[in-house]
GROMACS .gro file of C-alpha atoms in nm:
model
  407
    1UNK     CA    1  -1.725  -3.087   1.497
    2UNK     CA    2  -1.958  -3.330   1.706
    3UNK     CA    3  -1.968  -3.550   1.386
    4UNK     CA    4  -1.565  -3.569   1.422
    5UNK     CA    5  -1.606  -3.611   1.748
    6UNK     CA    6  -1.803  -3.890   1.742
    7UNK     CA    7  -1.625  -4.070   1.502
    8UNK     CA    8  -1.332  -4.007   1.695
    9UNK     CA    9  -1.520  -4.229   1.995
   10UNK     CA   10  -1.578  -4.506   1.692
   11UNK     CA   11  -1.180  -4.467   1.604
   12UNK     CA   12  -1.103  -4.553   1.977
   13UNK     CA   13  -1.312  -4.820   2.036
   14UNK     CA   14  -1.233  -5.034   1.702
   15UNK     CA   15  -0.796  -4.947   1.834
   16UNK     CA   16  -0.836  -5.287   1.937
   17UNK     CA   17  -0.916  -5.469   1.674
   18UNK     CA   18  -0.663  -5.709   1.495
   19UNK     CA   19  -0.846  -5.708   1.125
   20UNK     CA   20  -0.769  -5.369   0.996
   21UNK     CA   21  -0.813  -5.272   0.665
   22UNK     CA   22  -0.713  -4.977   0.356
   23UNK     CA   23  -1.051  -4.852   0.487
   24UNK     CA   24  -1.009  -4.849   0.824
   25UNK     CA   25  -0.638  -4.639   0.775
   26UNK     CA   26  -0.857  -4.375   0.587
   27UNK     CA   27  -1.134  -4.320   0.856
   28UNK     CA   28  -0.845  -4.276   1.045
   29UNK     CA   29  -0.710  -4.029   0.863
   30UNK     CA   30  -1.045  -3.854   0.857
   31UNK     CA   31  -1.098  -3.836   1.209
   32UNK     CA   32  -0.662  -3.770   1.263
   33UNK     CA   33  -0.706  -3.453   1.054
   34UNK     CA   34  -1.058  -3.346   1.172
   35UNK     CA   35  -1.010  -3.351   1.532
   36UNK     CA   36  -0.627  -3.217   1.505
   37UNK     CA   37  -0.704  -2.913   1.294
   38UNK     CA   38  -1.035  -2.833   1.518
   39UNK     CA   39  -0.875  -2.836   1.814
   40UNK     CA   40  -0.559  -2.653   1.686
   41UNK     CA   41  -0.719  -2.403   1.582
   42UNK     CA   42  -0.967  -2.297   1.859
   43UNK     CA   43  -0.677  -2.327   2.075
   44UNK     CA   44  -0.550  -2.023   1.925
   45UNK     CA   45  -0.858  -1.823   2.060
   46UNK     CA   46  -0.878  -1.571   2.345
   47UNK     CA   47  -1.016  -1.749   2.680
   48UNK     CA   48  -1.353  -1.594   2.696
   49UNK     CA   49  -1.391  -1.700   2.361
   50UNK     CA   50  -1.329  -2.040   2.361
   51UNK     CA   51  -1.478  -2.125   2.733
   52UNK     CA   52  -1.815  -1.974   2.534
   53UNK     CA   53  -1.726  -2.219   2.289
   54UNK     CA   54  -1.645  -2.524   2.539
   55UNK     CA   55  -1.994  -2.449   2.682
   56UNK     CA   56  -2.176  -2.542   2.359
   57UNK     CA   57  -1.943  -2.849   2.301
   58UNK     CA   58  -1.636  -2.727   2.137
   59UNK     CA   59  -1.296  -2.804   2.245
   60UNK     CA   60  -0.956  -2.587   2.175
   61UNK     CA   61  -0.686  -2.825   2.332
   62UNK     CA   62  -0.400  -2.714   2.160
   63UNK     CA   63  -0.170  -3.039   2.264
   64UNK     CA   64  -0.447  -3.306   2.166
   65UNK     CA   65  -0.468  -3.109   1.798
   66UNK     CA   66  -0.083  -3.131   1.740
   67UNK     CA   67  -0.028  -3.478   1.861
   68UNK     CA   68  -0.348  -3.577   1.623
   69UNK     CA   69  -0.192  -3.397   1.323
   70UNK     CA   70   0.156  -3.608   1.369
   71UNK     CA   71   0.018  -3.930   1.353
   72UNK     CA   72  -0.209  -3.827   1.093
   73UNK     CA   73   0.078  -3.674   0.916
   74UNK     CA   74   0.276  -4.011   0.993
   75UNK     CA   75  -0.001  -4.223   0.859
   76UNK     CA   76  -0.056  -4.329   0.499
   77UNK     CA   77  -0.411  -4.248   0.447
   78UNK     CA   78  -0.493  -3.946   0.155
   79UNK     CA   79  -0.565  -3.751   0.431
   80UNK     CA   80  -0.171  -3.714   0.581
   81UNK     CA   81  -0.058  -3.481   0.297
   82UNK     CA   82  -0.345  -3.232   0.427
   83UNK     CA   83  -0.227  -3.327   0.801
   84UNK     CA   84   0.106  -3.213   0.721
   85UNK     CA   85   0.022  -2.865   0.545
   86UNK     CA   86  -0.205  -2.763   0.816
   87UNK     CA   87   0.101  -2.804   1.040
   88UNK     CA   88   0.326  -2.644   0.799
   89UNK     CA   89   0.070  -2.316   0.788
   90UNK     CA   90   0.046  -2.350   1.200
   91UNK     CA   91   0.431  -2.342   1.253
   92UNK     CA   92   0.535  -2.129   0.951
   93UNK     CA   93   0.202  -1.848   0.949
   94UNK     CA   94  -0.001  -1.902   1.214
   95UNK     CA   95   0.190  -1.919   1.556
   96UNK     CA   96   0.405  -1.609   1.423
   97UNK     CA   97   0.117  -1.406   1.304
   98UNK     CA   98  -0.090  -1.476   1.625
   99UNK     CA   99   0.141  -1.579   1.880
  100UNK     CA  100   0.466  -1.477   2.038
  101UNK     CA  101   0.669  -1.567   1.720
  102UNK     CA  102   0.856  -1.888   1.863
  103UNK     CA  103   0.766  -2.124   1.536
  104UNK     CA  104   0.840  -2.482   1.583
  105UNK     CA  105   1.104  -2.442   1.243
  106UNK     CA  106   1.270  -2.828   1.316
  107UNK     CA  107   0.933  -2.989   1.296
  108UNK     CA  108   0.847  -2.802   1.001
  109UNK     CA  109   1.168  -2.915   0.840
  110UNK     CA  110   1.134  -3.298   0.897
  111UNK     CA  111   0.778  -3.239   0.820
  112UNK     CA  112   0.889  -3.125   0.460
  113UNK     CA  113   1.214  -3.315   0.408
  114UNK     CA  114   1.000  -3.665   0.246
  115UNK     CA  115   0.772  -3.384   0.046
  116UNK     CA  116   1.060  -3.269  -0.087
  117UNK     CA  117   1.265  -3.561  -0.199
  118UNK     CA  118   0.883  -3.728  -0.380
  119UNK     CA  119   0.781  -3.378  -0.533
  120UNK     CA  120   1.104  -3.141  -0.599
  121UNK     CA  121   0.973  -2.910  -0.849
  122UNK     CA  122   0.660  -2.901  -0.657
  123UNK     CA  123   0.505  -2.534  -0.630
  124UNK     CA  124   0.341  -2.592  -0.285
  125UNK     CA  125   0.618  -2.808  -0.173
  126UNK     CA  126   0.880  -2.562  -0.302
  127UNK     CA  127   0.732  -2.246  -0.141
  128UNK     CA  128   0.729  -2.387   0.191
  129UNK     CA  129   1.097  -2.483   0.158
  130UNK     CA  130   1.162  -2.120   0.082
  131UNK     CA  131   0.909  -2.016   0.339
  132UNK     CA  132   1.115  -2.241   0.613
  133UNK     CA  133   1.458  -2.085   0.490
  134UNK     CA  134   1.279  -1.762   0.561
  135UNK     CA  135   1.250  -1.802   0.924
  136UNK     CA  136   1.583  -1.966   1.014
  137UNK     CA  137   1.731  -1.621   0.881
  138UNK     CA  138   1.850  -1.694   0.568
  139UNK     CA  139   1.824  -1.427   0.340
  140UNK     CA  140   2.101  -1.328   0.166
  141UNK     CA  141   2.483  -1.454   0.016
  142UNK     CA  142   2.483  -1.824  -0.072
  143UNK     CA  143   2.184  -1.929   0.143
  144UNK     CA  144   1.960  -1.610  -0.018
  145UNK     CA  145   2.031  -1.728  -0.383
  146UNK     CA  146   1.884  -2.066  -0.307
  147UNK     CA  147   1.572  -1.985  -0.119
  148UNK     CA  148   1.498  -1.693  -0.376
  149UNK     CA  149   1.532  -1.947  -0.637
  150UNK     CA  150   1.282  -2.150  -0.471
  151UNK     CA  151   1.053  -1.867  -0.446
  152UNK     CA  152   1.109  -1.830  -0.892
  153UNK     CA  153   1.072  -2.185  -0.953
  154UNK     CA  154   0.815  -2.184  -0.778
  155UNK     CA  155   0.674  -1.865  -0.999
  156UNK     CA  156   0.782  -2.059  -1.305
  157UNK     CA  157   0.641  -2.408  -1.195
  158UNK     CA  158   0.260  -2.282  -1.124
  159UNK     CA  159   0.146  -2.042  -1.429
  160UNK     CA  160  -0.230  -2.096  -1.390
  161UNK     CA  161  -0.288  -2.026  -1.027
  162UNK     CA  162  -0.214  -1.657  -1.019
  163UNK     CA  163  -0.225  -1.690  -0.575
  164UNK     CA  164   0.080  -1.865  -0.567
  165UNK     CA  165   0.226  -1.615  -0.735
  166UNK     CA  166   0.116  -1.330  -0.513
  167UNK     CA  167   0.236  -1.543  -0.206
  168UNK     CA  168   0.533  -1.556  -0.358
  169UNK     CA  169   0.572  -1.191  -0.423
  170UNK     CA  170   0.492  -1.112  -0.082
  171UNK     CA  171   0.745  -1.333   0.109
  172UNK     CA  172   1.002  -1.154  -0.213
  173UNK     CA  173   0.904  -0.858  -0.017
  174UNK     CA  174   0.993  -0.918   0.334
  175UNK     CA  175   1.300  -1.073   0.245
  176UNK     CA  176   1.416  -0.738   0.076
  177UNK     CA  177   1.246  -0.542   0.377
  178UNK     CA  178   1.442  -0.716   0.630
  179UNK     CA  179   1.809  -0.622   0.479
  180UNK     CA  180   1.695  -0.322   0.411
  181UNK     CA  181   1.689  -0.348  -0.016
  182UNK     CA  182   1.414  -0.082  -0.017
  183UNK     CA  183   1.413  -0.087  -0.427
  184UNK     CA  184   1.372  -0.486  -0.467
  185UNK     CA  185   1.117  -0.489  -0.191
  186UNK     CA  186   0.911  -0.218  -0.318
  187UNK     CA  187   0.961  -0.416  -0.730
  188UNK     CA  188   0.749  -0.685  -0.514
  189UNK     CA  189   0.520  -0.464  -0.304
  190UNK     CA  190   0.429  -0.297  -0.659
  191UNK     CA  191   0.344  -0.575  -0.834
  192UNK     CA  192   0.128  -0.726  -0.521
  193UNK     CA  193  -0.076  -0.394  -0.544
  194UNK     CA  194  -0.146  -0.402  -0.936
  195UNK     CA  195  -0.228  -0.767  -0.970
  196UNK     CA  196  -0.375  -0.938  -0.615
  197UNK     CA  197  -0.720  -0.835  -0.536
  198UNK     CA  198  -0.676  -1.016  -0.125
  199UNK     CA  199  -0.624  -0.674   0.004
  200UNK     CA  200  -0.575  -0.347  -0.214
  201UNK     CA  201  -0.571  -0.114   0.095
  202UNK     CA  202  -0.244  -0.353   0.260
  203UNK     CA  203  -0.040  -0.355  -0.063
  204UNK     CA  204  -0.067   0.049  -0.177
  205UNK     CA  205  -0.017   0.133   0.186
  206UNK     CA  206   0.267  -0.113   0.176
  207UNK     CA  207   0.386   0.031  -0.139
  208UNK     CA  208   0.410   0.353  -0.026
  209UNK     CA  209   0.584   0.219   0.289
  210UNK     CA  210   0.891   0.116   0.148
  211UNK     CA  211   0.897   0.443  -0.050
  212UNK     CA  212   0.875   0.637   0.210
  213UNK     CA  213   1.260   0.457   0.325
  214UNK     CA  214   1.404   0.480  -0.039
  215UNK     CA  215   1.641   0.772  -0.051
  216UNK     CA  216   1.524   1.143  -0.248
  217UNK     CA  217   1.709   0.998  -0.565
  218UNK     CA  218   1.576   0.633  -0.586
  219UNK     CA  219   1.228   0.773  -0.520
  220UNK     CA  220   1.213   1.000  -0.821
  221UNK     CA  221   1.326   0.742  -1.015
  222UNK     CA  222   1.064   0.564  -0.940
  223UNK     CA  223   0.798   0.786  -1.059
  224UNK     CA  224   0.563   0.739  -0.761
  225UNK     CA  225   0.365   1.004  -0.546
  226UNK     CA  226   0.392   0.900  -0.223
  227UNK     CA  227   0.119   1.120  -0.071
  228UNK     CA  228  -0.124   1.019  -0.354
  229UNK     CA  229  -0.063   0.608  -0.258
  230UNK     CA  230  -0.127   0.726   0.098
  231UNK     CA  231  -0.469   0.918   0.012
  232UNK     CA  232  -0.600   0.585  -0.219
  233UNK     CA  233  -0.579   0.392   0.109
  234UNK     CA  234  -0.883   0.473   0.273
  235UNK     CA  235  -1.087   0.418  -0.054
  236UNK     CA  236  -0.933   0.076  -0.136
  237UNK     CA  237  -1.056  -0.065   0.287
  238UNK     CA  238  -1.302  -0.340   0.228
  239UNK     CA  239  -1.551  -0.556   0.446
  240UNK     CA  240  -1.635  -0.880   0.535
  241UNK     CA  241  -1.964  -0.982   0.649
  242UNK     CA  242  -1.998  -0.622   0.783
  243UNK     CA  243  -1.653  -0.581   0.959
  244UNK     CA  244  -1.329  -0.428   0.866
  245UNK     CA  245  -1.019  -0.611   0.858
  246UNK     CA  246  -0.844  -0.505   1.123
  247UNK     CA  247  -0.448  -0.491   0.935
  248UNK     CA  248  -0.652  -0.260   0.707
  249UNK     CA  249  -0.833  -0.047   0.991
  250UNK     CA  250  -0.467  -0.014   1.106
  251UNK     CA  251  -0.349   0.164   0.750
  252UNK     CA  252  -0.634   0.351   0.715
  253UNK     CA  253  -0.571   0.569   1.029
  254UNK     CA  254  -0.188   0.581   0.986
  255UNK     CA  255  -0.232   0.703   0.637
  256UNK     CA  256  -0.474   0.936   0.743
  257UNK     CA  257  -0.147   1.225   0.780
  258UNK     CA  258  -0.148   1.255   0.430
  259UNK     CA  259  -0.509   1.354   0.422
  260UNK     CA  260  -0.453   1.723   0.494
  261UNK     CA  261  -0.361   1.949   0.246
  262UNK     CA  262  -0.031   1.951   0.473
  263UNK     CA  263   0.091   1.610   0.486
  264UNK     CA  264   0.269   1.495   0.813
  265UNK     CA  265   0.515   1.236   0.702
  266UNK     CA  266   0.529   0.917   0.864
  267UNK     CA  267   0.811   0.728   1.032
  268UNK     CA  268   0.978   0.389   0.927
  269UNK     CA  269   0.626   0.344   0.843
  270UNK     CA  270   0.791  -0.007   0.709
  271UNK     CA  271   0.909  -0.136   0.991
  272UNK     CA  272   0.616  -0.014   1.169
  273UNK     CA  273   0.459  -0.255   0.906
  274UNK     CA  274   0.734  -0.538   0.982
  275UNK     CA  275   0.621  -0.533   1.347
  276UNK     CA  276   0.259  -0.580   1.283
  277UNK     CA  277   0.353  -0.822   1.097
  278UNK     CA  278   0.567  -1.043   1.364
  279UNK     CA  279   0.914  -0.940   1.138
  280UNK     CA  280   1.073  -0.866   1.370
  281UNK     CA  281   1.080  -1.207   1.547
  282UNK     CA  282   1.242  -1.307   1.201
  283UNK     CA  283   1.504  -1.094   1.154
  284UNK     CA  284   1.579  -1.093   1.498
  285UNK     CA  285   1.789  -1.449   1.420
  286UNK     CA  286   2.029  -1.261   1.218
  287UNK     CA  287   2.232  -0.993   1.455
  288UNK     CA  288   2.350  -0.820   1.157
  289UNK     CA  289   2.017  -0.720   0.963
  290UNK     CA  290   1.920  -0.641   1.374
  291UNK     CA  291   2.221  -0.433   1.398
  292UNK     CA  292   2.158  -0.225   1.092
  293UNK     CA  293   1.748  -0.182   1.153
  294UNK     CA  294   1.868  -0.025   1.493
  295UNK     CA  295   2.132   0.236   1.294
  296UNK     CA  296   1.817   0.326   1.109
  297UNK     CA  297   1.577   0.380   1.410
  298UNK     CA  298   1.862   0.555   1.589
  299UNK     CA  299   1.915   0.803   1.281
  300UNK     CA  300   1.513   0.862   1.282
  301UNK     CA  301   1.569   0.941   1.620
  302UNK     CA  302   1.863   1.203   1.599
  303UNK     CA  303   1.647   1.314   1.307
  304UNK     CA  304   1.309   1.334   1.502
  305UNK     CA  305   1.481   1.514   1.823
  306UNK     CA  306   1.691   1.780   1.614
  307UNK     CA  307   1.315   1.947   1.449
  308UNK     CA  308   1.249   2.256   1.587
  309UNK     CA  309   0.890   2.264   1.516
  310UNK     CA  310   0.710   1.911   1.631
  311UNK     CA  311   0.393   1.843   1.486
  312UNK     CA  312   0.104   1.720   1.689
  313UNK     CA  313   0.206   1.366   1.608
  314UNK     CA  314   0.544   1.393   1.770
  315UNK     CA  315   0.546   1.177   2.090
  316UNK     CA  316   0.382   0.932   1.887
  317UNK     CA  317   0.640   0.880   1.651
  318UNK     CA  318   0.941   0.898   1.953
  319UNK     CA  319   0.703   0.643   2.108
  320UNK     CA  320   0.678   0.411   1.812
  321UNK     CA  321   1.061   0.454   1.735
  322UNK     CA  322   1.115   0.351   2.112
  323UNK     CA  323   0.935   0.055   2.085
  324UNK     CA  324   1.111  -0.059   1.737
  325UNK     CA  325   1.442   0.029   1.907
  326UNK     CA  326   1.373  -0.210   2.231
  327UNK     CA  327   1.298  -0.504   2.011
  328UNK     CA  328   1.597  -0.452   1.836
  329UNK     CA  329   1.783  -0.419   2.165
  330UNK     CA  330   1.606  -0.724   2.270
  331UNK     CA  331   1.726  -0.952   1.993
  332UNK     CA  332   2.058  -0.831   2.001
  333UNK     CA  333   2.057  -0.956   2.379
  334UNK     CA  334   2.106  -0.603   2.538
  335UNK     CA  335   1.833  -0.664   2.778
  336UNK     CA  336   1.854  -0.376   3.023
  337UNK     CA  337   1.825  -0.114   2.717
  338UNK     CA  338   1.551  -0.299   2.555
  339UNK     CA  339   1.347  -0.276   2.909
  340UNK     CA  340   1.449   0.134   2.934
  341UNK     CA  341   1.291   0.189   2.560
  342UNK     CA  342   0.984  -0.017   2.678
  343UNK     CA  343   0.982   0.148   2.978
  344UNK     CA  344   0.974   0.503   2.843
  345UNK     CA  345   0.708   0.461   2.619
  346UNK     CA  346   0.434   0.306   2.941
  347UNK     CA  347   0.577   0.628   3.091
  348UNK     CA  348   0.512   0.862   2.831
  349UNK     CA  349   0.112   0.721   2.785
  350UNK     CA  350  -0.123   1.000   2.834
  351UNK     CA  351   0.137   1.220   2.603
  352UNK     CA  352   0.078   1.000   2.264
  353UNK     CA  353  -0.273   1.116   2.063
  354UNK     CA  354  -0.330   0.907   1.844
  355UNK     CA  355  -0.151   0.593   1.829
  356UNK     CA  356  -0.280   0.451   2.142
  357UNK     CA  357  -0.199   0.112   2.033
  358UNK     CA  358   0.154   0.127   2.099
  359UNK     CA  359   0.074   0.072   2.549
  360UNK     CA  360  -0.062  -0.206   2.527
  361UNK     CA  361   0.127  -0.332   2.289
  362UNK     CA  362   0.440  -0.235   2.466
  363UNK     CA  363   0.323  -0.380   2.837
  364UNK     CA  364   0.327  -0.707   2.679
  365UNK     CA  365   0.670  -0.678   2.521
  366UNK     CA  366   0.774  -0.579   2.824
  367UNK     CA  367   0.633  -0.917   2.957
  368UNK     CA  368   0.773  -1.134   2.718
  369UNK     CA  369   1.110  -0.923   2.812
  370UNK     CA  370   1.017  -1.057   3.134
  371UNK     CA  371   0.930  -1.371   3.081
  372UNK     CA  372   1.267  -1.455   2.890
  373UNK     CA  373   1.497  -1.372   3.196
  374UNK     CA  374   1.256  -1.631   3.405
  375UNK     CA  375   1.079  -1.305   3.592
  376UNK     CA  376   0.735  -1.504   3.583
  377UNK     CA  377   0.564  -1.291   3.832
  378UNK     CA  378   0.625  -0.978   3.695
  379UNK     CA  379   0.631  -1.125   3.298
  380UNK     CA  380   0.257  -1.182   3.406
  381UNK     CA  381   0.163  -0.898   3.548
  382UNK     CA  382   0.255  -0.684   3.242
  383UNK     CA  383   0.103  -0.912   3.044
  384UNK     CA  384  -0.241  -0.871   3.195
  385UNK     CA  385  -0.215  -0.545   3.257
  386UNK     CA  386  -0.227  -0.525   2.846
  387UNK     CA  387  -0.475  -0.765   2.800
  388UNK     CA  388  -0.747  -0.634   3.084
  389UNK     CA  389  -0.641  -0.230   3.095
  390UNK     CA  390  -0.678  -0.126   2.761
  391UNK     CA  391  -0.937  -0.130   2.497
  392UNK     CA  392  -1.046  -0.010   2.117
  393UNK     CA  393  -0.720   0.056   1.984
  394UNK     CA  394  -0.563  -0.051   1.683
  395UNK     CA  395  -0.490  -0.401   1.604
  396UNK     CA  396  -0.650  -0.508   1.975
  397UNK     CA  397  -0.794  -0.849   1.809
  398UNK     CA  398  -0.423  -0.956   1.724
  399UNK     CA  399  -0.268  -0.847   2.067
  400UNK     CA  400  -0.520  -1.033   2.234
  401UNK     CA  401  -0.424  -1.335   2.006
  402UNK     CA  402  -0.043  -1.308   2.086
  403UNK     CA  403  -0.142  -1.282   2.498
  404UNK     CA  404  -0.317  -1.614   2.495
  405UNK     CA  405  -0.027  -1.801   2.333
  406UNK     CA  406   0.176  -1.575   2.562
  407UNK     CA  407   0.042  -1.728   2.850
   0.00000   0.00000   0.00000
């Protein structure tokens, strides 16, 4: 980074110069791309981290990294291709895996549109186009047929470099997930889980997911054992450089019902899954799919309340349910419910056992709730309380992610 940087200081004092040549427009690239994906992407840390950073001589500005990305990106050095993708996997990944979900989808599109016309069959090219169609909503009808082509073109244009593949499959899968095709998106999630290696524990725990929402019939037809998917879990958990992935640390424990000679079922463990994940931030742009994931969690519900005898994971599941339900309430624009399902989970805290994660997490919903009807103060306030209350729960690192780009 301090060699960027001080090539960077080179780069500004030679602006003025009149004699510029092919060379020149690459160091520029160099440095465009260097210092814009550096400073992108410490921005994204927590603020203790990066002021420990700052102190030895890094710098996260999040502002300075975009605006040297564009005119890298803009440029016509070797380097603006690479410029470009690493603000295609910022606005289409990044700032919906780790921050609040609002992806910059406009400047992705322009950013694509020239990659597009050059390189049409493109694999990279072509799965970002599909990728992009993803998060504007458009999954099914007229618009679904054409970015699911993408997606197979894509298959069909790339044979030797297995990862696209698997990228592929996985995006097939949360397509089907968010309308709700349980048997398409568990074809995908099964394929993922026989042929990537990335994360074994994620894809059987995935798999069995989406089983868990097919209906009695579809299941058997399937041939799969649910409770024996859930017990491989555990095994399957890997590490790197001596710590567990925390998405994997996450299936582990939920899967951790079935480990009893008595299973306790989980449930919607898939859109459980879909809000780790961000989903529902994508879904949430298409009213109907958000309208029909609430029917579901509302059925759960009448389902959950009419048992007679409640296992010891009960208020955790009316808990999670509540918290699926206000986000659906949220992006349906029924703001008042959405802030009484929030509410009632914070209230129902020192009731839930074992999924402790779902407080915090909920406070800074609740913020973000907040925040969108221009309730600053309070938006705030919620927000911290999350971020400074709480700690060692499930999926903390990613929460703590989504705060900073919060606020």
């Amino acid at each position: 980074f301090s060699i960027k940087r001080e090539c960077h200081q080179v780069l500004q004092m030679t602006q003025g110069n009149k004699s510029k040549n092919e060379t020149y427009y690459q160091f520029e690239g160099g440095v465009k791309l260097g210092i814009g994906a550096f400073n992108l992407m410490l921005s994204l840390l927590p603020g203790r981290i990066l002021r420990l950073l700052e102190f030895i001589g890094f710098s996260g500005n999040r502002d300075l990294g975009l605006c040297q990305l564009r005119e890298g990106a803009s440029g016509s050095s070797l380097r603006a291709i690479l410029c470009t993708f690493t603000l295609l996997v910022y606005h289409t990944y990044v700032s919906l895996i780790l921050g609040t979900g609002e992806a910059n989808i406009q400047e992705a599109d322009s950013l694509l549109e020239p990659y597009l016309q050059k390189f049409p069959n493109g694999s990279i090219i072509l799965f970002y186009a599909a990728r992009i169609d993803t998060l504007k909503g458009n999954f099914e009808k007229a618009s679904i047929f054409f970015f699911l082509l993408m997606f197979q073109e894509c298959i069909a244009a790339q044979q030797e470099w297995k990862q696209i593949h698997h990228l592929c499959y996985w995006e097939l899968m949360w397509c089907f997930t968010f309308q709700q095709n349980w048997l398409q998106a568990y074809r995908y999630a099964d394929l993922l889980s026989k042929e990537s290696r990335w994360s074994k524990a994620i894809y059987v725990f995935q798999k069995a997911a989406i089983l868990c929402m097919l209906p009695e019939d579809d299941l058997k037809r399937t041939g799969e054992d649910i409770v024996s998917l859930f017990r491989q879990v555990d095994g399957l958990k890997q590490r790197i450089a001596g710590k567990s992935i925390p998405t994997e640390k996450f299936a582990v424990r939920k899967a951790r019902r079935y480990a009893s000679s008595q299973p306790v079922k989980l449930v919607l463990p898939a859109l459980e899954m879909m809000y780790v994940w961000n989903g529902f931030a994508i879904v949430g742009k298409r009213p109907d799919l958000t309208e029909n994931l609430l029917v579901t969690i509302e059925k759960e519900e009448t389902t959950l309340q009419n048992e007679t005898n409640h296992s010891e994971y009960y208020m955790d599941d009316v808990c999670m349910l509540q918290l699926l339900k206000g986000l659906c309430l949220k992006h349906l624009g029924r703001l008042m419910q959405a802030e009484l399902c929030f509410s009632r989970v914070i209230q129902s805290e020192k009731q839930i056992k074992y999924d402790t994660y779902l407080v915090p997490f909920t406070l800074y919903e609740l913020g973000l709730l907040y925040k969108q009807q221009d309730e600053r103060e309070k938006a705030i306030r919620y927000i911290e309380a999350a971020k400074n209350n709480y700690k060692e729960y499930s999926m903390e690192s990613r929460l703590h992610f989504r705060i900073h780009a919060a606020l």
